[in-house]
Short mmCIF file of C-alpha atoms in Angstrom, two decimals:
data_model
loop_
_atom_site.label_atom_id
_atom_site.label_comp_id
_atom_site.label_asym_id
_atom_site.label_seq_id
_atom_site.Cartn_x
_atom_site.Cartn_y
_atom_site.Cartn_z
CA MET A 1 -41.13 10.43 158.09
CA GLY A 2 -44.14 8.20 157.28
CA LYS A 3 -44.69 4.61 158.29
CA LEU A 4 -43.42 1.75 156.16
CA LYS A 5 -45.90 0.29 153.71
CA ASP A 6 -45.08 -3.24 154.85
CA ARG A 7 -47.87 -5.19 156.50
CA TYR A 8 -46.88 -6.82 159.77
CA ILE A 9 -48.13 -10.16 161.00
CA ARG A 10 -50.49 -10.24 163.98
CA PHE A 11 -48.83 -11.18 167.25
CA ASP A 12 -51.05 -14.23 167.85
CA TRP A 13 -50.00 -15.74 164.53
CA ALA A 14 -46.37 -14.94 165.30
CA ILE A 15 -46.67 -16.72 168.65
CA LYS A 16 -48.07 -19.86 167.04
CA ARG A 17 -45.83 -20.00 163.97
CA LEU A 18 -42.68 -17.91 164.42
CA LEU A 19 -41.69 -16.99 167.97
CA ARG A 20 -40.97 -20.58 169.05
CA ASP A 21 -37.87 -20.41 166.84
CA LYS A 22 -34.76 -19.39 168.83
CA ALA A 23 -33.77 -17.06 166.01
CA ASN A 24 -36.90 -15.01 166.78
CA PHE A 25 -36.67 -14.94 170.58
CA ALA A 26 -35.68 -11.25 170.45
CA VAL A 27 -39.23 -10.21 169.51
CA LEU A 28 -40.78 -11.81 172.59
CA GLU A 29 -37.86 -10.73 174.77
CA GLY A 30 -38.49 -7.15 173.68
CA LEU A 31 -42.14 -7.20 174.75
CA LEU A 32 -41.23 -8.71 178.13
CA THR A 33 -38.36 -6.26 178.68
CA VAL A 34 -40.68 -3.32 178.02
CA LEU A 35 -43.51 -4.74 180.13
CA PHE A 36 -41.36 -5.72 183.12
CA GLU A 37 -39.08 -2.68 182.77
CA ASP A 38 -36.21 -5.15 183.18
CA LYS A 39 -33.98 -6.84 180.62
CA THR A 40 -35.47 -10.27 179.94
CA GLN A 41 -33.71 -13.14 178.20
CA ILE A 42 -35.60 -16.21 176.98
CA VAL A 43 -33.55 -19.39 177.19
CA GLU A 44 -36.20 -21.95 176.24
CA ILE A 45 -39.73 -22.30 174.88
CA LEU A 46 -41.60 -24.93 176.89
CA GLU A 47 -44.33 -27.21 175.58
CA SER A 48 -47.85 -25.85 175.97
CA GLU A 49 -51.20 -27.22 174.83
CA GLY A 50 -52.10 -23.85 173.33
CA ASN A 51 -49.10 -23.99 171.02
CA GLN A 52 -50.25 -27.14 169.29
CA LEU A 53 -51.62 -26.54 165.82
CA ALA A 54 -55.18 -27.77 165.48
CA GLU A 55 -58.02 -27.09 163.07
CA THR A 56 -60.31 -26.33 166.02
CA ASP A 57 -58.01 -23.57 167.30
CA LYS A 58 -58.25 -21.09 164.46
CA PHE A 59 -59.17 -17.93 166.28
CA ASN A 60 -60.05 -18.12 169.97
CA ARG A 61 -56.71 -18.06 171.71
CA VAL A 62 -53.07 -18.96 171.40
CA ASP A 63 -50.33 -19.04 173.99
CA ILE A 64 -46.64 -19.58 174.45
CA LYS A 65 -44.77 -20.74 177.56
CA ALA A 66 -41.19 -19.59 178.00
CA LYS A 67 -38.45 -19.88 180.60
CA ASN A 68 -36.18 -16.89 181.25
CA SER A 69 -32.55 -16.78 182.36
CA LYS A 70 -33.66 -16.62 186.03
CA GLY A 71 -35.51 -19.93 185.68
CA GLU A 72 -38.89 -18.18 185.92
CA ILE A 73 -41.80 -19.22 183.70
CA ILE A 74 -43.69 -16.75 181.54
CA LEU A 75 -47.07 -17.46 179.96
CA VAL A 76 -48.10 -15.14 177.14
CA GLU A 77 -51.63 -15.58 175.82
CA VAL A 78 -53.61 -13.81 173.11
CA GLN A 79 -57.40 -14.10 173.41
CA ASN A 80 -59.43 -12.91 170.44
CA THR A 81 -63.01 -13.58 171.50
CA ARG A 82 -65.06 -13.20 174.65
CA GLU A 83 -64.95 -15.93 177.29
CA VAL A 84 -67.26 -15.84 180.32
CA TYR A 85 -64.87 -17.42 182.84
CA TYR A 86 -61.70 -15.86 181.48
CA LEU A 87 -60.15 -14.90 184.84
CA GLU A 88 -60.81 -18.37 186.19
CA ARG A 89 -59.06 -19.90 183.20
CA ILE A 90 -56.03 -17.62 183.69
CA LEU A 91 -55.84 -18.81 187.30
CA TYR A 92 -56.15 -22.45 186.26
CA GLY A 93 -53.42 -22.04 183.63
CA VAL A 94 -51.00 -20.59 186.18
CA ALA A 95 -51.80 -23.25 188.80
CA LYS A 96 -51.34 -26.01 186.21
CA THR A 97 -48.00 -24.54 185.18
CA ILE A 98 -46.76 -24.46 188.78
CA THR A 99 -47.66 -28.10 189.38
CA GLU A 100 -46.23 -29.21 186.03
CA HIS A 101 -42.82 -27.82 186.92
CA ILE A 102 -42.31 -29.38 190.32
CA SER A 103 -41.90 -33.12 190.73
CA LEU A 104 -43.51 -35.24 193.44
CA GLY A 105 -41.26 -35.25 196.49
CA GLU A 106 -39.33 -32.12 195.51
CA SER A 107 -38.86 -29.31 198.01
CA TYR A 108 -41.39 -26.49 197.76
CA GLY A 109 -38.34 -24.26 197.42
CA ASN A 110 -38.11 -25.49 193.82
CA ILE A 111 -41.43 -23.91 192.84
CA LYS A 112 -40.87 -21.48 189.99
CA LYS A 113 -42.16 -17.93 189.84
CA VAL A 114 -44.79 -17.62 187.10
CA TYR A 115 -45.76 -14.51 185.12
CA SER A 116 -49.07 -14.56 183.26
CA ILE A 117 -49.51 -12.05 180.41
CA SER A 118 -52.93 -11.85 178.75
CA ILE A 119 -53.36 -9.84 175.56
CA VAL A 120 -57.12 -9.54 175.05
CA TYR A 121 -59.03 -8.23 172.03
CA PHE A 122 -62.48 -8.24 173.62
CA ASP A 123 -64.32 -6.18 176.22
CA LEU A 124 -62.98 -7.53 179.51
CA GLY A 125 -64.87 -5.78 182.30
CA LYS A 126 -64.76 -2.09 183.17
CA GLY A 127 -61.66 0.01 183.64
CA ASN A 128 -60.03 3.14 182.25
CA ASP A 129 -56.57 1.73 181.55
CA TYR A 130 -55.27 -0.54 178.82
CA LEU A 131 -52.76 -2.28 181.13
CA TYR A 132 -53.50 -3.87 184.50
CA HIS A 133 -51.01 -5.58 186.80
CA GLY A 134 -51.81 -7.87 189.73
CA GLN A 135 -49.50 -9.42 192.29
CA ASN A 136 -49.76 -10.89 195.77
CA ARG A 137 -48.81 -8.60 198.63
CA PHE A 138 -49.61 -9.40 202.26
CA ILE A 139 -50.44 -6.14 204.03
CA GLY A 140 -51.01 -5.74 207.77
CA VAL A 141 -54.68 -5.16 208.47
CA HIS A 142 -53.90 -2.80 211.35
CA THR A 143 -50.32 -1.70 210.59
CA SER A 144 -50.42 -1.48 206.77
CA ASP A 145 -46.87 -2.85 206.55
CA GLU A 146 -45.91 -5.49 204.01
CA LEU A 147 -45.13 -8.95 205.37
CA GLN A 148 -41.54 -10.10 204.84
CA ILE A 149 -40.59 -13.77 205.12
CA SER A 150 -37.21 -15.24 206.09
CA THR A 151 -36.04 -17.89 203.64
CA LYS A 152 -32.92 -20.02 203.31
CA GLN A 153 -30.81 -19.55 200.19
CA GLU A 154 -27.32 -21.01 199.72
CA ASP A 155 -26.90 -21.65 203.47
CA ALA A 156 -27.90 -18.07 204.31
CA ILE A 157 -31.13 -16.74 205.77
CA LEU A 158 -32.40 -13.96 203.53
CA PRO A 159 -35.53 -11.80 203.62
CA LYS A 160 -38.09 -12.31 200.87
CA TYR A 161 -41.46 -10.78 200.05
CA PRO A 162 -44.40 -13.01 199.07
CA ARG A 163 -44.72 -11.05 195.80
CA GLU A 164 -41.30 -12.43 194.81
CA ILE A 165 -42.72 -15.98 194.98
CA PHE A 166 -46.39 -15.75 194.04
CA PRO A 167 -47.51 -15.42 190.40
CA GLU A 168 -47.89 -12.02 188.76
CA TYR A 169 -50.58 -11.19 186.23
CA TYR A 170 -50.58 -8.63 183.42
CA ILE A 171 -53.70 -7.94 181.36
CA ILE A 172 -53.32 -5.83 178.20
CA ARG A 173 -56.75 -4.63 176.98
CA VAL A 174 -55.70 -3.84 173.43
CA ASN A 175 -58.94 -2.20 172.28
CA GLU A 176 -58.79 0.35 175.12
CA PHE A 177 -55.53 1.84 173.83
CA ASP A 178 -56.26 5.17 172.14
CA LYS A 179 -53.10 7.21 172.64
CA VAL A 180 -50.41 8.52 170.34
CA ALA A 181 -47.59 6.07 171.03
CA LYS A 182 -44.72 7.87 172.77
CA THR A 183 -43.25 5.35 175.21
CA PRO A 184 -41.82 1.89 174.38
CA LEU A 185 -44.84 0.24 176.01
CA GLU A 186 -47.25 2.40 174.02
CA GLU A 187 -45.42 1.55 170.79
CA TRP A 188 -45.79 -2.14 171.59
CA VAL A 189 -49.51 -1.89 172.38
CA ASN A 190 -50.05 0.20 169.26
CA TYR A 191 -48.48 -2.60 167.21
CA LEU A 192 -50.69 -5.17 168.96
CA LYS A 193 -53.75 -3.09 168.06
CA THR A 194 -52.96 -1.78 164.58
CA GLY A 195 -50.06 -3.85 163.25
CA GLU A 196 -48.09 -0.63 162.70
CA ILE A 197 -44.42 -0.26 163.58
CA GLU A 198 -42.51 3.01 163.29
CA PRO A 199 -39.76 2.75 160.64
CA ASP A 200 -37.15 4.26 162.95
CA THR A 201 -38.21 2.52 166.17
CA LYS A 202 -35.55 1.63 168.72
CA VAL A 203 -38.00 -0.19 171.00
CA PRO A 204 -36.79 -3.65 172.10
CA GLY A 205 -38.47 -6.36 170.05
CA LEU A 206 -40.18 -4.05 167.57
CA SER A 207 -37.06 -3.35 165.54
CA GLU A 208 -36.61 -7.13 165.22
CA ALA A 209 -40.32 -7.57 164.44
CA ARG A 210 -39.97 -5.13 161.53
CA GLU A 211 -37.60 -7.57 159.86
CA LYS A 212 -39.03 -10.90 160.98
CA LEU A 213 -42.81 -10.31 160.92
CA LYS A 214 -43.31 -8.82 157.47
CA TYR A 215 -46.44 -10.11 155.80
CA TYR A 216 -44.91 -10.13 152.32
CA SER A 217 -41.91 -12.13 153.52
CA MET A 218 -44.13 -15.16 154.03
CA ALA A 219 -44.37 -17.89 151.43
CA PRO A 220 -47.63 -17.81 149.42
CA ALA A 221 -49.06 -20.86 151.22
CA GLU A 222 -48.27 -19.31 154.60
CA ARG A 223 -49.87 -16.00 153.55
CA TYR A 224 -53.01 -17.86 152.49
CA ALA A 225 -53.21 -19.66 155.86
CA TYR A 226 -52.67 -16.35 157.66
CA ASP A 227 -55.42 -14.60 155.66
CA GLU A 228 -57.79 -17.46 156.50
CA HIS A 229 -56.88 -16.99 160.16
CA LEU A 230 -57.85 -13.30 159.98
CA ASN A 231 -61.13 -14.19 158.27
CA ALA A 232 -61.91 -16.74 160.98
CA ILE A 233 -61.38 -14.13 163.70
CA MET A 234 -63.68 -11.63 161.96
CA ILE A 235 -66.40 -14.24 161.32
CA GLN A 236 -66.23 -15.54 164.89
CA ASN A 237 -66.58 -12.05 166.38
CA ASP A 238 -69.50 -11.30 164.05
CA VAL A 239 -71.21 -14.56 165.00
CA LEU A 240 -70.81 -13.92 168.73
CA SER A 241 -72.01 -10.30 168.46
CA THR A 242 -75.05 -11.27 166.34
CA ALA A 243 -76.01 -14.18 168.57
CA LYS A 244 -75.67 -12.07 171.71
CA LEU A 245 -77.82 -9.27 170.25
CA GLU A 246 -80.54 -11.69 169.13
CA GLY A 247 -80.53 -13.41 172.49
CA LEU A 248 -80.83 -10.13 174.40
CA THR A 249 -83.66 -8.96 172.15
CA GLU A 250 -85.57 -12.19 172.73
CA GLY A 251 -85.11 -12.01 176.48
CA ARG A 252 -85.98 -8.33 176.87
CA SER A 253 -89.74 -8.94 176.96
CA LYS A 254 -89.47 -11.21 180.04
CA GLY A 255 -88.64 -10.43 183.66
CA ARG A 256 -85.07 -9.44 184.59
CA ALA A 257 -83.82 -12.73 186.03
CA GLU A 258 -85.88 -14.84 183.66
CA GLY A 259 -84.91 -12.58 180.77
CA ARG A 260 -81.19 -12.90 181.48
CA GLU A 261 -81.47 -16.69 181.60
CA GLU A 262 -83.54 -16.82 178.43
CA ALA A 263 -81.11 -14.44 176.68
CA LEU A 264 -78.23 -16.75 177.55
CA LEU A 265 -80.11 -19.83 176.31
CA SER A 266 -81.15 -18.01 173.15
CA THR A 267 -77.55 -16.95 172.49
CA ALA A 268 -76.47 -20.59 172.88
CA ARG A 269 -79.22 -21.72 170.48
CA ASN A 270 -78.11 -19.18 167.89
CA LEU A 271 -74.46 -20.23 168.18
CA LYS A 272 -75.45 -23.88 167.92
CA ALA A 273 -77.51 -23.17 164.80
CA MET A 274 -74.53 -21.35 163.29
CA GLY A 275 -72.43 -24.50 163.64
CA LEU A 276 -70.06 -23.53 166.46
CA SER A 277 -68.52 -26.35 168.46
CA MET A 278 -69.86 -27.34 171.87
CA GLU A 279 -66.64 -26.13 173.49
CA ASP A 280 -66.84 -22.68 171.88
CA ILE A 281 -70.50 -22.27 172.87
CA SER A 282 -69.67 -23.26 176.44
CA ARG A 283 -66.81 -20.74 176.57
CA ALA A 284 -68.95 -17.94 175.15
CA THR A 285 -72.00 -18.48 177.37
CA GLY A 286 -70.79 -20.26 180.49
CA LEU A 287 -73.36 -23.03 179.99
CA SER A 288 -72.33 -26.63 180.56
CA LYS A 289 -72.05 -28.99 177.60
CA GLU A 290 -74.95 -30.98 179.08
CA ASP A 291 -77.19 -27.89 179.00
CA ILE A 292 -76.17 -27.12 175.43
CA VAL A 293 -77.00 -30.66 174.28
CA LYS A 294 -80.56 -30.20 175.60
CA LEU A 295 -81.19 -27.07 173.52
#
């Protein structure tokens, strides 16, 4: 049986426009259930700066912040273009979320567990897998055992592992996925990469996405905005690739250290000449806004 001819909306657009609606929670719940290998129920979408619609946020990234039935907070972010300090920004986003959800004077016992899920469409480092998972475990240097902490819950002293408290990080490197989708997770990543959904899928979230994320179900104005979004992503990636190539070519004739620095400056000059914003140039190159102004 062949795939449906319907076009399906990209997940980043769905996050920004559709998945904040309670009627569509099942799509996001499905992804989380498959990723965590545990039934996940979203009870609330929390306010997040990345959710806010803005003309300057056409293509780089979009995120959604949700609270599950356990009171835990889940950040899901889609990043379309390269960012030099991406891991640092993930860390900052998680730290900011933790502090936002505990009031001054509250007990540290009220700190919420945070999950950070990054769906990236650019070359993020080296690695052979398309999914990476990080969590805090405290392991004995000499004994190799995992540290277990005693904690008070409902007037009882219970054991708890640090990994149950500290944030967890998932990074999905979409472009590295090159398998025939056989598992629920593989079907989800295949959709993230290709926009394809099997017509007879039983995977949590994807069966709902087939009905709710159809391209041709959108109103004409919404389809136009979505097509412009796709064009912006393609143009941005082309601009970054071209600028990087030109910068490297220019710096190749100089010494290694000097060449790398000149390549970075040249890339920034090219991006500036192409009309990118100061913030985008800074994200792409790692240069400060002050340095960019001087170019």
